[in-house]
PDB file of C-alpha atoms in Angstrom:
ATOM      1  CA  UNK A   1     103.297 127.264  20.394  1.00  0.00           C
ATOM      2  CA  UNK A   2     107.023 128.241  19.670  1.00  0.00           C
ATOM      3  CA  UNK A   3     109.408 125.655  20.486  1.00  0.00           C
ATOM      4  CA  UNK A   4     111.731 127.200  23.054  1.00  0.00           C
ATOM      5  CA  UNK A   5     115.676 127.687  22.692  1.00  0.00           C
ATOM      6  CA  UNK A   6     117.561 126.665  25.181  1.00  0.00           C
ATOM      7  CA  UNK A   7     120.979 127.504  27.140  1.00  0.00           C
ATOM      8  CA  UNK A   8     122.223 124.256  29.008  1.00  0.00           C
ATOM      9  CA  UNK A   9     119.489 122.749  31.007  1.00  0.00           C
ATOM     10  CA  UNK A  10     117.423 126.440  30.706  1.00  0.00           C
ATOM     11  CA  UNK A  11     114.627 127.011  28.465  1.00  0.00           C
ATOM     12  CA  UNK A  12     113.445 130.535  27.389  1.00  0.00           C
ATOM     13  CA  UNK A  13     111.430 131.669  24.270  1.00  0.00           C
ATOM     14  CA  UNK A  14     112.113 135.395  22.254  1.00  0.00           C
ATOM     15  CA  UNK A  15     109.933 137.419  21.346  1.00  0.00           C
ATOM     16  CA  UNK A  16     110.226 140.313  18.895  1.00  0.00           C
ATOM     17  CA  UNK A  17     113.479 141.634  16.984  1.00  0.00           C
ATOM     18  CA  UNK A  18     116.917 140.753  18.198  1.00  0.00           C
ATOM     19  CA  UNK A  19     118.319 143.632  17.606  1.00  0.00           C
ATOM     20  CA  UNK A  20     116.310 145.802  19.618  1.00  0.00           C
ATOM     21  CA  UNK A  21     116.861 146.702  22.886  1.00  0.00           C
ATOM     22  CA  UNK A  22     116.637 143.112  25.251  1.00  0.00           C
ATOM     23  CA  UNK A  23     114.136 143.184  28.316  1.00  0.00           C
ATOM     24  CA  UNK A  24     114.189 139.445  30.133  1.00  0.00           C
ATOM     25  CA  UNK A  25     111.562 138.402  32.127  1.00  0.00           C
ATOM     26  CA  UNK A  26     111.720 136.366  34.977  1.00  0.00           C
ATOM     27  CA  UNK A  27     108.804 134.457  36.687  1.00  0.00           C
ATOM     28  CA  UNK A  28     107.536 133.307  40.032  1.00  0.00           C
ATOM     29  CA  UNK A  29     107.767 129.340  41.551  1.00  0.00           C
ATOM     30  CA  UNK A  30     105.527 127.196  40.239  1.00  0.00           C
ATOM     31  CA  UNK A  31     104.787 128.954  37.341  1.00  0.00           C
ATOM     32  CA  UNK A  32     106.602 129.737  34.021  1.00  0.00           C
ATOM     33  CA  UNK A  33     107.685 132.117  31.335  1.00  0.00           C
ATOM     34  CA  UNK A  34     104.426 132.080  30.055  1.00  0.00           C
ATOM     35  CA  UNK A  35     102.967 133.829  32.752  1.00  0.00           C
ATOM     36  CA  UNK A  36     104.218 136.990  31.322  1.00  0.00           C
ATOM     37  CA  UNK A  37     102.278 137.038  27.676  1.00  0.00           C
ATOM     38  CA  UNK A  38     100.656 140.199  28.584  1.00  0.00           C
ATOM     39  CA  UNK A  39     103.755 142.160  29.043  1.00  0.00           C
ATOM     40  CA  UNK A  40     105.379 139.893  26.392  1.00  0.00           C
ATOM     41  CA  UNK A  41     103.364 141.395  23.683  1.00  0.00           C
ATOM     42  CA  UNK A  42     103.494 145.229  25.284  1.00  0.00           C
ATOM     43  CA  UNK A  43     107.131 145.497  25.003  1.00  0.00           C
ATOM     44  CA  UNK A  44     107.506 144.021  21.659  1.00  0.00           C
ATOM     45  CA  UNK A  45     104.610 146.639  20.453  1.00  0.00           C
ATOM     46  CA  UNK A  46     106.490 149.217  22.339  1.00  0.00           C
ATOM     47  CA  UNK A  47     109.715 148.250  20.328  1.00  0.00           C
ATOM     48  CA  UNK A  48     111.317 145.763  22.479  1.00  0.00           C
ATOM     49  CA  UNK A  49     113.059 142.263  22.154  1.00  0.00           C
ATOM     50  CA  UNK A  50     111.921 139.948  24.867  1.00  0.00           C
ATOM     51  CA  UNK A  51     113.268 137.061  26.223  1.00  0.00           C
ATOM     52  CA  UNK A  52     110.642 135.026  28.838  1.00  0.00           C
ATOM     53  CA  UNK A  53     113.209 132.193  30.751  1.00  0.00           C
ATOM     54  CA  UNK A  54     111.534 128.951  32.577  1.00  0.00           C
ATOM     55  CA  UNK A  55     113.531 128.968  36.004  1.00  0.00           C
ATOM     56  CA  UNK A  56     115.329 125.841  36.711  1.00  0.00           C
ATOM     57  CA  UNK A  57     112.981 122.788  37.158  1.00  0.00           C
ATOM     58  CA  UNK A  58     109.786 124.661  35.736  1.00  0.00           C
ATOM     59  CA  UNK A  59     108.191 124.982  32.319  1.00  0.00           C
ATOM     60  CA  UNK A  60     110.590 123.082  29.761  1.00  0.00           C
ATOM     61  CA  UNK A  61     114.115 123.649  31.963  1.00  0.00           C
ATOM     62  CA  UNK A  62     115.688 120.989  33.351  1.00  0.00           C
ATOM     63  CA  UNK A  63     115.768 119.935  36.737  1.00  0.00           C
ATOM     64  CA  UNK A  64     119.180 119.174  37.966  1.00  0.00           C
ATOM     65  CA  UNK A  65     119.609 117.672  41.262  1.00  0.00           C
ATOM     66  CA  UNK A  66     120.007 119.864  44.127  1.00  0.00           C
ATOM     67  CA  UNK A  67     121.106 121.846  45.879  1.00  0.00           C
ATOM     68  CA  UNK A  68     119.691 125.116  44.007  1.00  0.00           C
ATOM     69  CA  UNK A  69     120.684 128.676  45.162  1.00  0.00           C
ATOM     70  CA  UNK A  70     119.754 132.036  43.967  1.00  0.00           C
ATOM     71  CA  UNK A  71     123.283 133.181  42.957  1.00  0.00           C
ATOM     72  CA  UNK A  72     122.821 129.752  41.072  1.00  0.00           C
ATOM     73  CA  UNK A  73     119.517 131.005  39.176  1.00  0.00           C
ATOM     74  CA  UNK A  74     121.065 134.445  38.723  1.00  0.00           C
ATOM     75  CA  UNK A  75     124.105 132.537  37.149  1.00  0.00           C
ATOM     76  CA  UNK A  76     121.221 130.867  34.518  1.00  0.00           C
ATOM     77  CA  UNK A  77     119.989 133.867  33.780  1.00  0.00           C
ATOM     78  CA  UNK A  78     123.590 134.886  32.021  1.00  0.00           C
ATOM     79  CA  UNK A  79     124.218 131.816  30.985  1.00  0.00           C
ATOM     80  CA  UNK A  80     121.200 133.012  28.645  1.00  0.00           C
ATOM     81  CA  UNK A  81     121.832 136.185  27.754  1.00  0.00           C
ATOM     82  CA  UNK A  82     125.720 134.572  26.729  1.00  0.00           C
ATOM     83  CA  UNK A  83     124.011 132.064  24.468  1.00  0.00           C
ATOM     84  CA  UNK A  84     121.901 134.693  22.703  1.00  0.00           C
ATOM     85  CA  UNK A  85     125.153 137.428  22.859  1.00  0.00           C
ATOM     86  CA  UNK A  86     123.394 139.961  24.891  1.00  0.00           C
ATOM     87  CA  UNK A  87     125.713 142.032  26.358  1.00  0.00           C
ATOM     88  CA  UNK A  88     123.539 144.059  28.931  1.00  0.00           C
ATOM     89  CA  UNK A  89     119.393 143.431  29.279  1.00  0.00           C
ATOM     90  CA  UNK A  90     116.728 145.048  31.119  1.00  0.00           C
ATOM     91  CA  UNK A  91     115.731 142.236  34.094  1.00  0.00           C
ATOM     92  CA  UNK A  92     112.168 142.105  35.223  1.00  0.00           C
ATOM     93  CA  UNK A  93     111.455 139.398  37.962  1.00  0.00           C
ATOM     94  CA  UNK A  94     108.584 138.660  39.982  1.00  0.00           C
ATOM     95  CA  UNK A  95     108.312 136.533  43.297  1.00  0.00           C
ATOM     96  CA  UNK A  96     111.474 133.683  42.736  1.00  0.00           C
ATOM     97  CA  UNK A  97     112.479 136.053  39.550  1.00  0.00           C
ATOM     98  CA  UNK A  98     112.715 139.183  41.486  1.00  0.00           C
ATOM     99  CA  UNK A  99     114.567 137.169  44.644  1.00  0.00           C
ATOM    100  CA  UNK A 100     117.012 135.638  42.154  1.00  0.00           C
ATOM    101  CA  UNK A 101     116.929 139.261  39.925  1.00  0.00           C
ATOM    102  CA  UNK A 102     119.051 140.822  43.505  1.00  0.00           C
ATOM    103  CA  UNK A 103     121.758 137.984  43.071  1.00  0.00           C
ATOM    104  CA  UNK A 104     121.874 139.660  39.508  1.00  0.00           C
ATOM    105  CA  UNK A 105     122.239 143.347  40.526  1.00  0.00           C
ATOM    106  CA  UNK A 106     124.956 142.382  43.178  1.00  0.00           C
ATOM    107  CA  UNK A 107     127.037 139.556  41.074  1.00  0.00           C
ATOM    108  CA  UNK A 108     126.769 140.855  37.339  1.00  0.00           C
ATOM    109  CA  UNK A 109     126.057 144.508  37.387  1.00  0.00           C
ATOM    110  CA  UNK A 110     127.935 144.611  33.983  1.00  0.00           C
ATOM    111  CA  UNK A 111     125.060 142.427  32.588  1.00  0.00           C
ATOM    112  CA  UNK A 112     122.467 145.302  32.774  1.00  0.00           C
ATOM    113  CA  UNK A 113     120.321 148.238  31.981  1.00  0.00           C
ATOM    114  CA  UNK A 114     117.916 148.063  34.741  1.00  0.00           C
ATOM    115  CA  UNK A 115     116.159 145.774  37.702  1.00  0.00           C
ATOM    116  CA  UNK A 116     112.493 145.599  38.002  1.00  0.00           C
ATOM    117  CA  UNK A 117     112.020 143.571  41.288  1.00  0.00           C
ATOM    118  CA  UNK A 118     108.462 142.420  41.717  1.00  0.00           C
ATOM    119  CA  UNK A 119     106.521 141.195  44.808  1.00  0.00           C
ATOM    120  CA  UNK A 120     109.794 139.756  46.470  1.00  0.00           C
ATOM    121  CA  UNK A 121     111.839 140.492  49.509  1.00  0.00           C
ATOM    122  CA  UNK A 122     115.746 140.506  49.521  1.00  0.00           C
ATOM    123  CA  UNK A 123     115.651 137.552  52.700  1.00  0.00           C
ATOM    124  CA  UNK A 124     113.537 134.726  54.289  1.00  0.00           C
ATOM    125  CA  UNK A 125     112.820 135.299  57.580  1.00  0.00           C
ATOM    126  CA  UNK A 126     112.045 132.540  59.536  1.00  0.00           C
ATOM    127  CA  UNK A 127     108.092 132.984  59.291  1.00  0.00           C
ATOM    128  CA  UNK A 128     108.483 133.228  55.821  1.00  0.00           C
ATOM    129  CA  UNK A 129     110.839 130.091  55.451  1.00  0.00           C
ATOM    130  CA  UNK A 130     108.812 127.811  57.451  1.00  0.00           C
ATOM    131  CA  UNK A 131     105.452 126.729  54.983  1.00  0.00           C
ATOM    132  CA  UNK A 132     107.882 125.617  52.556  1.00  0.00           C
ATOM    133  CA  UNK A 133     108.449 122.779  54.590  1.00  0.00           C
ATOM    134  CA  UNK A 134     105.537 121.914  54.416  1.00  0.00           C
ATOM    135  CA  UNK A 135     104.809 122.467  50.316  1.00  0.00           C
ATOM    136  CA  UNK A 136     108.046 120.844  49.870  1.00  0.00           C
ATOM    137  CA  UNK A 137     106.877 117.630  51.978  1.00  0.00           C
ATOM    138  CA  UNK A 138     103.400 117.481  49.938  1.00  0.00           C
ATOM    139  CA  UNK A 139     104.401 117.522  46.735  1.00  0.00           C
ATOM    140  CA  UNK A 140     107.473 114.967  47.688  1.00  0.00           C
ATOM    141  CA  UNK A 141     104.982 112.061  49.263  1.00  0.00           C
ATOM    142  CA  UNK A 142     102.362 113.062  45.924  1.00  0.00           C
ATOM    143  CA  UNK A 143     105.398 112.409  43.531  1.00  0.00           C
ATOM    144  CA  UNK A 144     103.726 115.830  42.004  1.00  0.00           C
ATOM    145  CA  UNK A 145     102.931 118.813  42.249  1.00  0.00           C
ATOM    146  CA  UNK A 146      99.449 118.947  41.483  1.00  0.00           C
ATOM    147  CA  UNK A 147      98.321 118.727  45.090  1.00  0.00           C
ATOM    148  CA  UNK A 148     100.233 122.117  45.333  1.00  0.00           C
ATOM    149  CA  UNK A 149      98.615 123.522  42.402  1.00  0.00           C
ATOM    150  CA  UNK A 150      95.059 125.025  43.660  1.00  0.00           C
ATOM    151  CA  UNK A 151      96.213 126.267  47.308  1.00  0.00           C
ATOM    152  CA  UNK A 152      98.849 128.307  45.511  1.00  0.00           C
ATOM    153  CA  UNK A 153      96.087 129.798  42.995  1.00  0.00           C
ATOM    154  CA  UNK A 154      94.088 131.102  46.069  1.00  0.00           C
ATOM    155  CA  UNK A 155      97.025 132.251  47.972  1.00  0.00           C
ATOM    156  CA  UNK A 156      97.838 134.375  44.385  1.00  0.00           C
ATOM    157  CA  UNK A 157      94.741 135.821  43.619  1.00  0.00           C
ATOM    158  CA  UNK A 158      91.778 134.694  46.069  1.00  0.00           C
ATOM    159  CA  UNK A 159      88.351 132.491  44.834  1.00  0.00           C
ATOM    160  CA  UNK A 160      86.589 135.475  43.442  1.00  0.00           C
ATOM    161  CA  UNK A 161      89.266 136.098  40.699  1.00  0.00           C
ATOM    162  CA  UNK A 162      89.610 132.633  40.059  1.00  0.00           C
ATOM    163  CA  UNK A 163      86.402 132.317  39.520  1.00  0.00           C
ATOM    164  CA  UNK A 164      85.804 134.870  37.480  1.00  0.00           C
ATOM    165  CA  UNK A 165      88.838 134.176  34.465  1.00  0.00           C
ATOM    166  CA  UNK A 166      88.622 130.404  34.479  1.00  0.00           C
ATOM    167  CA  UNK A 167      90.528 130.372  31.209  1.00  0.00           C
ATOM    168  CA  UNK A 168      93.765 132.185  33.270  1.00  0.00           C
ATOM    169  CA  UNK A 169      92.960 130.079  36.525  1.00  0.00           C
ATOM    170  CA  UNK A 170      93.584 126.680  34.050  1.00  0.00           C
ATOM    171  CA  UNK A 171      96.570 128.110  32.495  1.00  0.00           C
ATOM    172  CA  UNK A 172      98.184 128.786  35.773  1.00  0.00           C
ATOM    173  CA  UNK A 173      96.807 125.845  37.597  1.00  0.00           C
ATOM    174  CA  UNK A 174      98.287 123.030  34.957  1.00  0.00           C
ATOM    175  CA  UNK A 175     101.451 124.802  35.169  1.00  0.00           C
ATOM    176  CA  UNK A 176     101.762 124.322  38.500  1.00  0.00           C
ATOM    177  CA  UNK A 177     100.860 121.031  38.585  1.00  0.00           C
ATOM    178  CA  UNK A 178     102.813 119.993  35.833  1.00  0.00           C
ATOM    179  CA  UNK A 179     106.139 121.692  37.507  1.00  0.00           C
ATOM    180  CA  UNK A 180     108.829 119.176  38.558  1.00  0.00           C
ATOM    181  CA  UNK A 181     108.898 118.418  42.103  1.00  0.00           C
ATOM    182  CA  UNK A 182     112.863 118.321  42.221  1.00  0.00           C
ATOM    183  CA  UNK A 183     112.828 122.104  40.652  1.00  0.00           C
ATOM    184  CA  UNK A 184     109.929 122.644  43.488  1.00  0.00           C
ATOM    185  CA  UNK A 185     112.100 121.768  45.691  1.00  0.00           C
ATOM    186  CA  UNK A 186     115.028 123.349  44.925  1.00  0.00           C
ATOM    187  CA  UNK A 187     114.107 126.633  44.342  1.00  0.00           C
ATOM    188  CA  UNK A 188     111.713 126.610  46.925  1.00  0.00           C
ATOM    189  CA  UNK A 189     114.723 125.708  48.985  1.00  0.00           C
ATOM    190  CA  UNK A 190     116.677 128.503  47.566  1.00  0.00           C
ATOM    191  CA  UNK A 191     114.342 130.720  48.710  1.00  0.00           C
ATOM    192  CA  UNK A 192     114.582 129.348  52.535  1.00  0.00           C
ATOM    193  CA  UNK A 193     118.319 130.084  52.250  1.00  0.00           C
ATOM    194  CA  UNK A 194     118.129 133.627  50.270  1.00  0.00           C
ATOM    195  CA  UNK A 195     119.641 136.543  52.975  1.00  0.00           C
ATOM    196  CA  UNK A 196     120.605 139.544  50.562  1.00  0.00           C
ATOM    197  CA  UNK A 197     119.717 141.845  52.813  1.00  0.00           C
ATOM    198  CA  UNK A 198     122.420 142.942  54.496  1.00  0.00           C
ATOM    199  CA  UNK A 199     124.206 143.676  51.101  1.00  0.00           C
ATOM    200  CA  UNK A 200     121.431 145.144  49.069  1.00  0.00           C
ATOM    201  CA  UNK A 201     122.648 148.612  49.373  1.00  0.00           C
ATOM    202  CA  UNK A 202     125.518 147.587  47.144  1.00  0.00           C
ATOM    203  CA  UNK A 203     122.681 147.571  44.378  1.00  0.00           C
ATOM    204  CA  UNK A 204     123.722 150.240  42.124  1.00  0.00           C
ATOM    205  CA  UNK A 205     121.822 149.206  38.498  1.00  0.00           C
ATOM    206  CA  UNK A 206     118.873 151.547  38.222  1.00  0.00           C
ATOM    207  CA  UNK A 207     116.047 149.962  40.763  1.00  0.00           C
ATOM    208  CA  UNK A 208     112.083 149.892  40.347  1.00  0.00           C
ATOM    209  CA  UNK A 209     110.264 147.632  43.033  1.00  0.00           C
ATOM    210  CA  UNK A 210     106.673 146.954  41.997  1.00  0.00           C
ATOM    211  CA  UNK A 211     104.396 145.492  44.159  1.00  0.00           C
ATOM    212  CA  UNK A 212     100.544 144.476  44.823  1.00  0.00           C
ATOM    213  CA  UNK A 213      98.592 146.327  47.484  1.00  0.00           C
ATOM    214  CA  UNK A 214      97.255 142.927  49.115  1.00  0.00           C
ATOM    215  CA  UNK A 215     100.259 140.305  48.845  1.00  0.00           C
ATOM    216  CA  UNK A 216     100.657 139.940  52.487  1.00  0.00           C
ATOM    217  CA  UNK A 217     103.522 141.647  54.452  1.00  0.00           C
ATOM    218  CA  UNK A 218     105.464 142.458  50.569  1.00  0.00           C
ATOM    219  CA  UNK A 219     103.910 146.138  50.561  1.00  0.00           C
ATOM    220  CA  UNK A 220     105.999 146.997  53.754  1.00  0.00           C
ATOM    221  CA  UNK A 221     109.159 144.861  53.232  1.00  0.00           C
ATOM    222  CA  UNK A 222     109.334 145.822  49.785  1.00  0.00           C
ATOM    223  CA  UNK A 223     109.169 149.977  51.674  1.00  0.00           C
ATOM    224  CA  UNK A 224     111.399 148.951  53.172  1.00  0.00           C
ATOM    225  CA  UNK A 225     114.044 147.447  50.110  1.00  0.00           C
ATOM    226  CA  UNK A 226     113.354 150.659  48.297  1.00  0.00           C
ATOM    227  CA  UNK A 227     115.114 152.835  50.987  1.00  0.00           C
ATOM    228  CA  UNK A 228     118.061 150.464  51.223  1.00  0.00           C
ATOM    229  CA  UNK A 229     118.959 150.878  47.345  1.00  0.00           C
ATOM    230  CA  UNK A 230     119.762 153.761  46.213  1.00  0.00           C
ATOM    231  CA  UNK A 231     117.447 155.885  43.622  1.00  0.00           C
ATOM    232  CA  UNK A 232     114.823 152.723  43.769  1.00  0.00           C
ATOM    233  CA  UNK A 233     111.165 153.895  42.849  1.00  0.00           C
ATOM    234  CA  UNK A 234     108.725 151.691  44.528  1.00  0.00           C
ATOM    235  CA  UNK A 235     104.802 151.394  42.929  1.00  0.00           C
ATOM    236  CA  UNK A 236     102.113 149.373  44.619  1.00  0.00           C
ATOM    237  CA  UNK A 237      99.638 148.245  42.485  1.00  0.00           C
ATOM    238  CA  UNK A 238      95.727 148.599  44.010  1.00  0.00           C
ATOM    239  CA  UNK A 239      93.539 145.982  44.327  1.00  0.00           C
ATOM    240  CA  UNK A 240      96.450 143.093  43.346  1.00  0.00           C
ATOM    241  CA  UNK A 241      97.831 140.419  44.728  1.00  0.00           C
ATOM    242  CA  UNK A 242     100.985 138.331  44.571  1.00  0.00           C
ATOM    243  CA  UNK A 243     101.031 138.420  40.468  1.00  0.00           C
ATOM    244  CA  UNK A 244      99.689 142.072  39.607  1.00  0.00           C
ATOM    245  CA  UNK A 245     100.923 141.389  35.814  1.00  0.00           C
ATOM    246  CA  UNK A 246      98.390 138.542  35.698  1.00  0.00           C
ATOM    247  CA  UNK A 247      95.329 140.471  38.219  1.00  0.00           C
ATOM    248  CA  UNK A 248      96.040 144.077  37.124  1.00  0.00           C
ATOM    249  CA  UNK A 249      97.960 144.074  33.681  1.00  0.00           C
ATOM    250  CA  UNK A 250      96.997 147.408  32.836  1.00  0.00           C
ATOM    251  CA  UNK A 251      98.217 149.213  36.140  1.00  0.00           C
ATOM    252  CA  UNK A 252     101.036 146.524  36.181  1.00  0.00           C
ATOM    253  CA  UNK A 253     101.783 147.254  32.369  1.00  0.00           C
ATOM    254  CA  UNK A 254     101.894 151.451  32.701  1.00  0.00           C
ATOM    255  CA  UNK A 255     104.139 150.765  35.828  1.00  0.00           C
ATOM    256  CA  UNK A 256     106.552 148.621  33.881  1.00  0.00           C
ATOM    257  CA  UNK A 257     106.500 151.361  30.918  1.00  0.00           C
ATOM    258  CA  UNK A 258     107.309 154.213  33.284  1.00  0.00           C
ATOM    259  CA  UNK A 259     110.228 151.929  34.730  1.00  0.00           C
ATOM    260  CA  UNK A 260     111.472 151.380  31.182  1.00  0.00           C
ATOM    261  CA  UNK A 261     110.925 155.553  30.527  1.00  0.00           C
ATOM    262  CA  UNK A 262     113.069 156.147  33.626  1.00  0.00           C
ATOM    263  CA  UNK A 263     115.794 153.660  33.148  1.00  0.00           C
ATOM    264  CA  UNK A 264     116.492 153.472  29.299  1.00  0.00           C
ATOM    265  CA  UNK A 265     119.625 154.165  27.876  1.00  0.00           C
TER     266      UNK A 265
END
């Protein structure tokens, strides 16, 4: 396994030849940059150099104490692309990276070549706010978490696919459980506090919102987001759930190729 570079207290590995054309890839809470190997190796085959980042407080970044915000993890997301000397990247963030991936396309425009915002919503409703509460409160009194880890599988993908690719299922599941419970916490409270809503229309980076057909009420708020920026393409991936790169990677994969099609320079 590569050792990963780091910017600060963020970790994030490369993949591919610097000097091509940068796509950064940004991943979901409780997981990690290496829940993106599929498309990893796809874009460097298809020509690209790819950089996968840990968000703060998961994989091998730091957790530094609260509180977290998602202008603050849009903020580590250039601190990266300033330590490698990328001027402008194409962004690709799911769940947390996709939420944090709209701080991006509002604060540093200047940064990039195009958003891919996947299975995310641009606020937190109150609904939506209140189970982290209740995560945040389990893995605080477990001092891990672990406890975290298999509830957060099923709500992904559901038993059957669990079931059936074991080896992914124990990938996903130790990174869960091995997350830090302050960078839980912190981004999960980021999330609580995330209302870009109201401003998303001042998106103007070229827009593609990707999501799966059966992550809960996404599909429609994600309908929704793609009206509200202008020239956004919006793709629902059949028969997925909350991580169609990890479920679906094929129909994932040709919808992230047709984004790049559409939006490169």
């Amino acid at each position: 396994m590569s050792t990963p570079a780091r910017a600060g207290d963020i970790a994030f590995l490369t993949h591919g030849n610097s000097d091509a054309t940068p796509v950064v890839l940004a991943h979901s809470i409780l997981s990690s940059g290496a829940m993106w190997s599929s498309q990893a190796s796809l874009l460097v085959e298809h020509g690209f150099f790819v950089v996968c980042i840990d968000a703060r407080g998961h994989g091998a970044s730091g957790a530094t104490p609260a509180p977290y915000s998602m202008d603050g993890l849009a903020d580590d997301t250039v601190s990266v692309l300033d330590t490698l000397k990328i001027e402008r990247a194409h962004y690709v963030g799911l769940s947390l990276g996709g939420m944090s991936g709209v701080g991006l396309g509002l604060r540093h425009a200047d940064r990039l070549l195009s958003l891919c915002l996947c299975d995310m919503r641009a606020d937190t409703p109150a609904a939506a706010a209140a189970p982290w509460d209740e995560r945040i409160a389990i893995a605080q009194a477990a001092r891990s978490c672990a406890p975290l880890a298999e509830p957060t599988l099923e709500r992904w993908f559901g038993r059957a696919f669990l079931e059936a690719n074991a080896s992914t299922a124990s990938l996903l599941r130790n990174v869960a459980s091995t997350t830090s419970v302050d960078g839980f916490a912190g981004c999960a409270r980021a999330i609580q506090a995330m209302d870009y809503l109201a401003v998303v229309d001042r998106v103007e980076t070229p827009t593609s919102l990707i999501v799966g057909a059966r992550d809960g009420t996404l599909p429609d708020a994600m309908r929704a987001l793609a009206q509200r920026i202008r020239g956004a393409v919006f793709e629902v991936i059949e028969d997925a759930g909350h991580l169609p790169n990890v479920e679906r990677p094929d129909a994932f994969n040709a919808a992230l190729l047709r984004h790049l099609e559409r939006t490169v320079a």
